[in-house]
mmCIF file of C-alpha atoms in Angstrom:
data_model
loop_
_atom_site.group_PDB
_atom_site.id
_atom_site.type_symbol
_atom_site.label_atom_id
_atom_site.label_comp_id
_atom_site.label_asym_id
_atom_site.label_seq_id
_atom_site.Cartn_x
_atom_site.Cartn_y
_atom_site.Cartn_z
ATOM 1 C CA MET P 1 -152.835 131.808 30.800
ATOM 2 C CA ARG P 2 -149.047 132.485 31.494
ATOM 3 C CA TYR P 3 -146.503 131.442 28.916
ATOM 4 C CA THR P 4 -143.062 132.041 27.678
ATOM 5 C CA ILE P 5 -142.397 133.011 23.999
ATOM 6 C CA LYS P 6 -139.243 131.846 22.233
ATOM 7 C CA ARG P 7 -138.768 133.419 18.777
ATOM 8 C CA SER P 8 -136.676 132.070 16.030
ATOM 9 C CA PRO P 9 -135.756 133.854 12.545
ATOM 10 C CA ARG P 10 -135.745 130.246 11.111
ATOM 11 C CA ARG P 11 -139.201 129.235 12.248
ATOM 12 C CA ARG P 12 -142.179 129.661 9.926
ATOM 13 C CA THR P 13 -145.011 128.266 12.036
ATOM 14 C CA VAL P 14 -146.158 128.558 15.634
ATOM 15 C CA SER P 15 -145.778 125.585 18.068
ATOM 16 C CA LEU P 16 -146.808 124.796 21.694
ATOM 17 C CA GLU P 17 -144.690 122.824 24.106
ATOM 18 C CA VAL P 18 -145.632 121.991 27.645
ATOM 19 C CA ARG P 19 -142.619 121.106 29.822
ATOM 20 C CA ASP P 20 -142.649 120.793 33.516
ATOM 21 C CA ALA P 21 -146.277 121.973 33.531
ATOM 22 C CA GLN P 22 -145.285 125.283 31.957
ATOM 23 C CA LEU P 23 -146.240 126.426 28.470
ATOM 24 C CA LEU P 24 -143.573 127.488 25.882
ATOM 25 C CA VAL P 25 -144.742 129.089 22.587
ATOM 26 C CA ARG P 26 -142.280 128.871 19.788
ATOM 27 C CA ALA P 27 -142.918 131.394 17.085
ATOM 28 C CA PRO P 28 -141.439 133.148 14.109
ATOM 29 C CA VAL P 29 -139.935 136.699 14.646
ATOM 30 C CA GLY P 30 -142.671 138.748 12.830
ATOM 31 C CA ILE P 31 -145.817 137.340 14.587
ATOM 32 C CA ALA P 32 -147.545 139.961 16.960
ATOM 33 C CA GLU P 33 -148.068 138.957 20.609
ATOM 34 C CA ARG P 34 -151.908 139.400 20.295
ATOM 35 C CA ASP P 35 -151.915 136.768 17.549
ATOM 36 C CA LEU P 36 -150.037 134.409 19.623
ATOM 37 C CA ASP P 37 -152.265 134.987 22.544
ATOM 38 C CA ARG P 38 -155.272 134.316 20.365
ATOM 39 C CA PHE P 39 -153.646 130.892 19.208
ATOM 40 C CA VAL P 40 -153.096 129.906 22.838
ATOM 41 C CA ARG P 41 -156.625 130.664 23.841
ATOM 42 C CA GLN P 42 -157.803 128.490 20.912
ATOM 43 C CA LYS P 43 -155.675 125.732 22.224
ATOM 44 C CA SER P 44 -156.642 126.304 25.871
ATOM 45 C CA ASP P 45 -158.350 122.774 26.428
ATOM 46 C CA TRP P 46 -155.297 120.829 25.001
ATOM 47 C CA ILE P 47 -152.998 122.872 26.980
ATOM 48 C CA ALA P 48 -154.943 122.465 30.219
ATOM 49 C CA ARG P 49 -155.007 118.681 29.638
ATOM 50 C CA LYS P 50 -151.109 118.581 29.239
ATOM 51 C CA VAL P 51 -150.480 120.767 32.244
ATOM 52 C CA ARG P 52 -152.665 118.732 34.504
ATOM 53 C CA ALA P 53 -151.001 115.430 33.303
ATOM 54 C CA GLN P 54 -147.522 116.973 34.001
ATOM 55 C CA GLN P 55 -148.563 118.351 37.313
ATOM 56 C CA GLN P 56 -149.606 114.847 38.340
ATOM 57 C CA MET P 57 -146.316 113.398 37.085
ATOM 58 C CA LEU P 58 -144.331 116.097 38.890
ATOM 59 C CA ALA P 59 -146.184 115.396 42.105
ATOM 60 C CA ARG P 60 -144.891 111.739 41.866
ATOM 61 C CA ILE P 61 -141.198 112.638 41.578
ATOM 62 C CA PRO P 62 -139.591 111.557 44.923
ATOM 63 C CA GLU P 63 -137.442 113.767 47.113
ATOM 64 C CA TYR P 64 -135.046 111.570 49.133
ATOM 65 C CA ARG P 65 -133.513 112.358 52.401
ATOM 66 C CA TYR P 66 -129.885 111.173 52.556
ATOM 67 C CA VAL P 67 -129.980 109.956 56.028
ATOM 68 C CA SER P 68 -130.064 106.564 57.698
ATOM 69 C CA GLY P 69 -133.131 104.625 57.011
ATOM 70 C CA THR P 70 -133.969 106.030 53.640
ATOM 71 C CA ARG P 71 -134.652 103.443 50.995
ATOM 72 C CA LEU P 72 -133.479 103.926 47.497
ATOM 73 C CA PRO P 73 -134.488 101.931 44.466
ATOM 74 C CA PHE P 74 -131.753 99.926 42.596
ATOM 75 C CA MET P 75 -132.625 97.751 39.625
ATOM 76 C CA GLY P 76 -135.975 96.476 40.950
ATOM 77 C CA GLN P 77 -134.640 96.132 44.656
ATOM 78 C CA HIS P 78 -134.376 98.716 47.481
ATOM 79 C CA LEU P 79 -131.166 99.659 49.286
ATOM 80 C CA THR P 80 -131.406 101.063 52.844
ATOM 81 C CA LEU P 81 -129.070 103.935 53.713
ATOM 82 C CA SER P 82 -126.783 103.705 56.770
ATOM 83 C CA VAL P 83 -125.018 107.063 57.220
ATOM 84 C CA SER P 84 -122.142 107.496 59.518
ATOM 85 C CA MET P 85 -119.015 109.908 60.026
ATOM 86 C CA GLY P 86 -115.459 108.856 59.595
ATOM 87 C CA SER P 87 -112.078 110.113 58.483
ATOM 88 C CA CYS P 88 -112.878 109.851 54.911
ATOM 89 C CA GLY P 89 -115.904 109.623 52.579
ATOM 90 C CA ARG P 90 -116.762 106.200 51.149
ATOM 91 C CA VAL P 91 -119.749 103.980 50.091
ATOM 92 C CA GLU P 92 -120.042 100.113 50.417
ATOM 93 C CA ARG P 93 -122.975 97.962 49.629
ATOM 94 C CA VAL P 94 -123.590 95.213 52.138
ATOM 95 C CA ASP P 95 -126.369 93.058 50.976
ATOM 96 C CA ASP P 96 -129.556 95.334 50.877
ATOM 97 C CA ARG P 97 -127.695 98.060 52.821
ATOM 98 C CA LEU P 98 -125.721 100.975 51.517
ATOM 99 C CA ALA P 99 -123.168 102.033 54.162
ATOM 100 C CA VAL P 100 -122.195 105.681 53.499
ATOM 101 C CA CYS P 101 -119.422 107.101 55.586
ATOM 102 C CA CYS P 102 -119.048 110.902 55.489
ATOM 103 C CA SER P 103 -115.885 112.608 56.046
ATOM 104 C CA ARG P 104 -115.412 114.697 59.192
ATOM 105 C CA ARG P 105 -113.149 116.988 57.330
ATOM 106 C CA SER P 106 -115.611 118.009 54.643
ATOM 107 C CA ARG P 107 -117.124 121.411 54.523
ATOM 108 C CA LEU P 108 -120.384 119.992 53.454
ATOM 109 C CA GLU P 109 -123.139 119.261 55.800
ATOM 110 C CA PRO P 110 -123.531 115.480 56.356
ATOM 111 C CA GLU P 111 -126.776 115.118 54.332
ATOM 112 C CA ALA P 112 -125.243 117.021 51.339
ATOM 113 C CA GLN P 113 -122.116 115.067 51.552
ATOM 114 C CA ALA P 114 -124.048 111.829 51.631
ATOM 115 C CA ARG P 115 -126.020 112.693 48.578
ATOM 116 C CA ARG P 116 -122.780 113.390 46.670
ATOM 117 C CA LEU P 117 -121.239 110.157 47.875
ATOM 118 C CA VAL P 118 -124.497 108.053 46.840
ATOM 119 C CA GLN P 119 -124.840 109.714 43.465
ATOM 120 C CA GLY P 120 -121.166 108.872 42.782
ATOM 121 C CA TRP P 121 -121.776 105.233 43.805
ATOM 122 C CA TYR P 122 -124.790 105.025 41.516
ATOM 123 C CA ARG P 123 -122.714 106.501 38.553
ATOM 124 C CA GLU P 124 -119.923 104.015 39.146
ATOM 125 C CA GLN P 125 -122.391 101.141 39.296
ATOM 126 C CA GLY P 126 -124.025 102.523 36.162
ATOM 127 C CA LEU P 127 -120.837 102.638 34.156
ATOM 128 C CA GLU P 128 -119.827 99.037 35.386
ATOM 129 C CA ARG P 129 -123.148 97.420 34.801
ATOM 130 C CA LEU P 130 -124.172 99.123 31.604
ATOM 131 C CA ARG P 131 -120.887 98.441 30.200
ATOM 132 C CA ALA P 132 -121.105 94.823 31.073
ATOM 133 C CA LYS P 133 -124.560 94.419 29.762
ATOM 134 C CA THR P 134 -123.603 96.318 26.544
ATOM 135 C CA ASP P 135 -120.507 94.220 26.054
ATOM 136 C CA ALA P 136 -122.385 90.968 26.482
ATOM 137 C CA LEU P 137 -125.212 91.952 24.057
ATOM 138 C CA THR P 138 -122.917 93.280 21.317
ATOM 139 C CA ARG P 139 -121.028 90.004 21.431
ATOM 140 C CA GLN P 140 -124.215 87.934 21.281
ATOM 141 C CA MET P 141 -125.264 89.996 18.330
ATOM 142 C CA GLY P 142 -121.793 89.910 16.568
ATOM 143 C CA LEU P 143 -121.577 93.768 16.871
ATOM 144 C CA SER P 144 -119.076 96.103 18.229
ATOM 145 C CA HIS P 145 -119.158 99.550 19.948
ATOM 146 C CA SER P 146 -116.458 102.187 20.335
ATOM 147 C CA GLY P 147 -117.127 102.832 24.048
ATOM 148 C CA VAL P 148 -119.613 103.359 26.884
ATOM 149 C CA LYS P 149 -120.157 106.373 28.751
ATOM 150 C CA VAL P 150 -122.611 107.456 31.509
ATOM 151 C CA ARG P 151 -123.899 110.919 32.426
ATOM 152 C CA VAL P 152 -127.126 112.645 33.468
ATOM 153 C CA THR P 153 -129.162 113.899 30.503
ATOM 154 C CA ARG P 154 -132.534 115.740 30.446
ATOM 155 C CA SER P 155 -134.222 114.295 27.458
ATOM 156 C CA LYS P 156 -132.730 110.945 26.571
ATOM 157 C CA TRP P 157 -132.064 107.768 28.518
ATOM 158 C CA GLY P 158 -129.579 106.583 25.958
ATOM 159 C CA HIS P 159 -127.819 107.483 22.691
ATOM 160 C CA CYS P 160 -125.722 105.651 20.139
ATOM 161 C CA THR P 161 -123.463 107.853 18.137
ATOM 162 C CA ARG P 162 -122.509 107.238 14.472
ATOM 163 C CA SER P 163 -119.051 106.446 15.776
ATOM 164 C CA GLY P 164 -120.502 103.556 17.777
ATOM 165 C CA GLU P 165 -120.200 105.193 21.164
ATOM 166 C CA ILE P 166 -123.002 104.256 23.413
ATOM 167 C CA GLN P 167 -124.040 106.915 26.189
ATOM 168 C CA TYR P 168 -126.539 106.172 29.078
ATOM 169 C CA ASN P 169 -128.139 108.088 31.832
ATOM 170 C CA TRP P 170 -126.924 106.248 34.818
ATOM 171 C CA GLN P 171 -130.155 107.064 36.717
ATOM 172 C CA ILE P 172 -131.749 104.236 34.669
ATOM 173 C CA LEU P 173 -130.390 102.099 37.606
ATOM 174 C CA LEU P 174 -133.281 103.311 39.599
ATOM 175 C CA ALA P 175 -135.620 101.297 37.271
ATOM 176 C CA PRO P 176 -136.283 97.663 37.318
ATOM 177 C CA GLU P 177 -133.688 95.497 35.630
ATOM 178 C CA ALA P 178 -135.878 94.554 32.874
ATOM 179 C CA VAL P 179 -136.192 98.143 31.952
ATOM 180 C CA VAL P 180 -132.452 98.435 32.043
ATOM 181 C CA ASP P 181 -132.026 95.500 29.718
ATOM 182 C CA TYR P 182 -134.593 97.140 27.160
ATOM 183 C CA LEU P 183 -132.618 100.313 27.265
ATOM 184 C CA VAL P 184 -129.425 98.483 26.457
ATOM 185 C CA ALA P 185 -131.037 96.492 23.877
ATOM 186 C CA HIS P 186 -132.391 99.572 22.284
ATOM 187 C CA GLU P 187 -129.167 101.397 22.095
ATOM 188 C CA VAL P 188 -127.140 98.315 20.879
ATOM 189 C CA CYS P 189 -129.621 97.728 18.175
ATOM 190 C CA HIS P 190 -128.765 101.200 16.917
ATOM 191 C CA LEU P 191 -125.327 99.928 16.102
ATOM 192 C CA ARG P 192 -126.982 98.130 13.160
ATOM 193 C CA HIS P 193 -130.027 100.458 12.410
ATOM 194 C CA MET P 194 -129.321 104.193 13.163
ATOM 195 C CA ASN P 195 -132.911 105.013 13.041
ATOM 196 C CA HIS P 196 -136.364 103.881 14.435
ATOM 197 C CA SER P 197 -137.440 102.129 11.324
ATOM 198 C CA ARG P 198 -139.602 98.854 11.305
ATOM 199 C CA ALA P 199 -136.338 96.844 10.829
ATOM 200 C CA PHE P 200 -134.964 98.446 14.029
ATOM 201 C CA TRP P 201 -137.902 97.524 16.215
ATOM 202 C CA GLN P 202 -137.962 94.055 14.756
ATOM 203 C CA LEU P 203 -134.390 93.656 15.886
ATOM 204 C CA VAL P 204 -135.200 95.126 19.288
ATOM 205 C CA GLY P 205 -138.066 92.600 19.678
ATOM 206 C CA GLN P 206 -135.585 89.759 18.745
ATOM 207 C CA VAL P 207 -133.251 90.530 21.642
ATOM 208 C CA CYS P 208 -135.937 91.823 23.979
ATOM 209 C CA PRO P 209 -139.388 90.157 23.256
ATOM 210 C CA ASP P 210 -141.265 92.080 25.988
ATOM 211 C CA TYR P 211 -139.839 95.607 24.902
ATOM 212 C CA PRO P 212 -143.275 97.323 24.510
ATOM 213 C CA ARG P 213 -144.085 96.802 28.129
ATOM 214 C CA GLN P 214 -140.465 97.965 29.367
ATOM 215 C CA ARG P 215 -140.676 101.002 26.993
ATOM 216 C CA ASP P 216 -144.208 101.934 28.217
ATOM 217 C CA TRP P 217 -143.005 101.583 31.936
ATOM 218 C CA LEU P 218 -140.107 103.866 31.198
ATOM 219 C CA LYS P 219 -142.407 106.469 29.374
ATOM 220 C CA ALA P 220 -144.724 106.532 32.338
ATOM 221 C CA ASN P 221 -142.265 106.492 35.116
ATOM 222 C CA GLY P 222 -138.964 107.937 33.588
ATOM 223 C CA ARG P 223 -139.343 111.354 35.188
ATOM 224 C CA CYS P 224 -139.600 109.721 38.747
ATOM 225 C CA LEU P 225 -136.083 108.104 38.163
ATOM 226 C CA VAL P 226 -134.060 110.764 40.050
ATOM 227 C CA LEU P 227 -131.658 111.025 42.949
#
């Protein structure tokens, strides 16, 4: 079984991590590779199950073409791309259609340019909608935040800093709106509880009663929310 070893002088034990169907072995500096190999063989059944599950998940990740006719998810709906060429790049939503105009002056190929424009549009929508939902919920709960930002992150869909700034991965807009609302509720509740204690989850349940279902959906499908 092939794997990567990452050593750290601060580590005292060996741990295994399966990420993107690849095995990473975290180990202290002084352990011999033959001992690590023995440990990996002992855990082979567990590793195989994890790798199979992640391979199945990776196979579900969509690969979109940024051409006319492609349908992209947007908060429980689907938007159909309509790609054209013009004097400048722009994106406009018209009902359930996303009109993308690529610039003839760009050095990028039309599909690459369309992808960049669509991602920019989703990012702008993410900031606008997530900020509005965050503002509304904080007012409702008598809380306040110090700002809302959006970006793409690998491991977290949201984060609330100790200074009260809330950060979101804008690709959450590819999920149903109920999942978006759960994420906002989760991060806003961190303004009161900077942990995942029982009190925190009770508060989440008060503002988002069906949060277990939305949380489970995000855990099961989150890796598929990519543009």
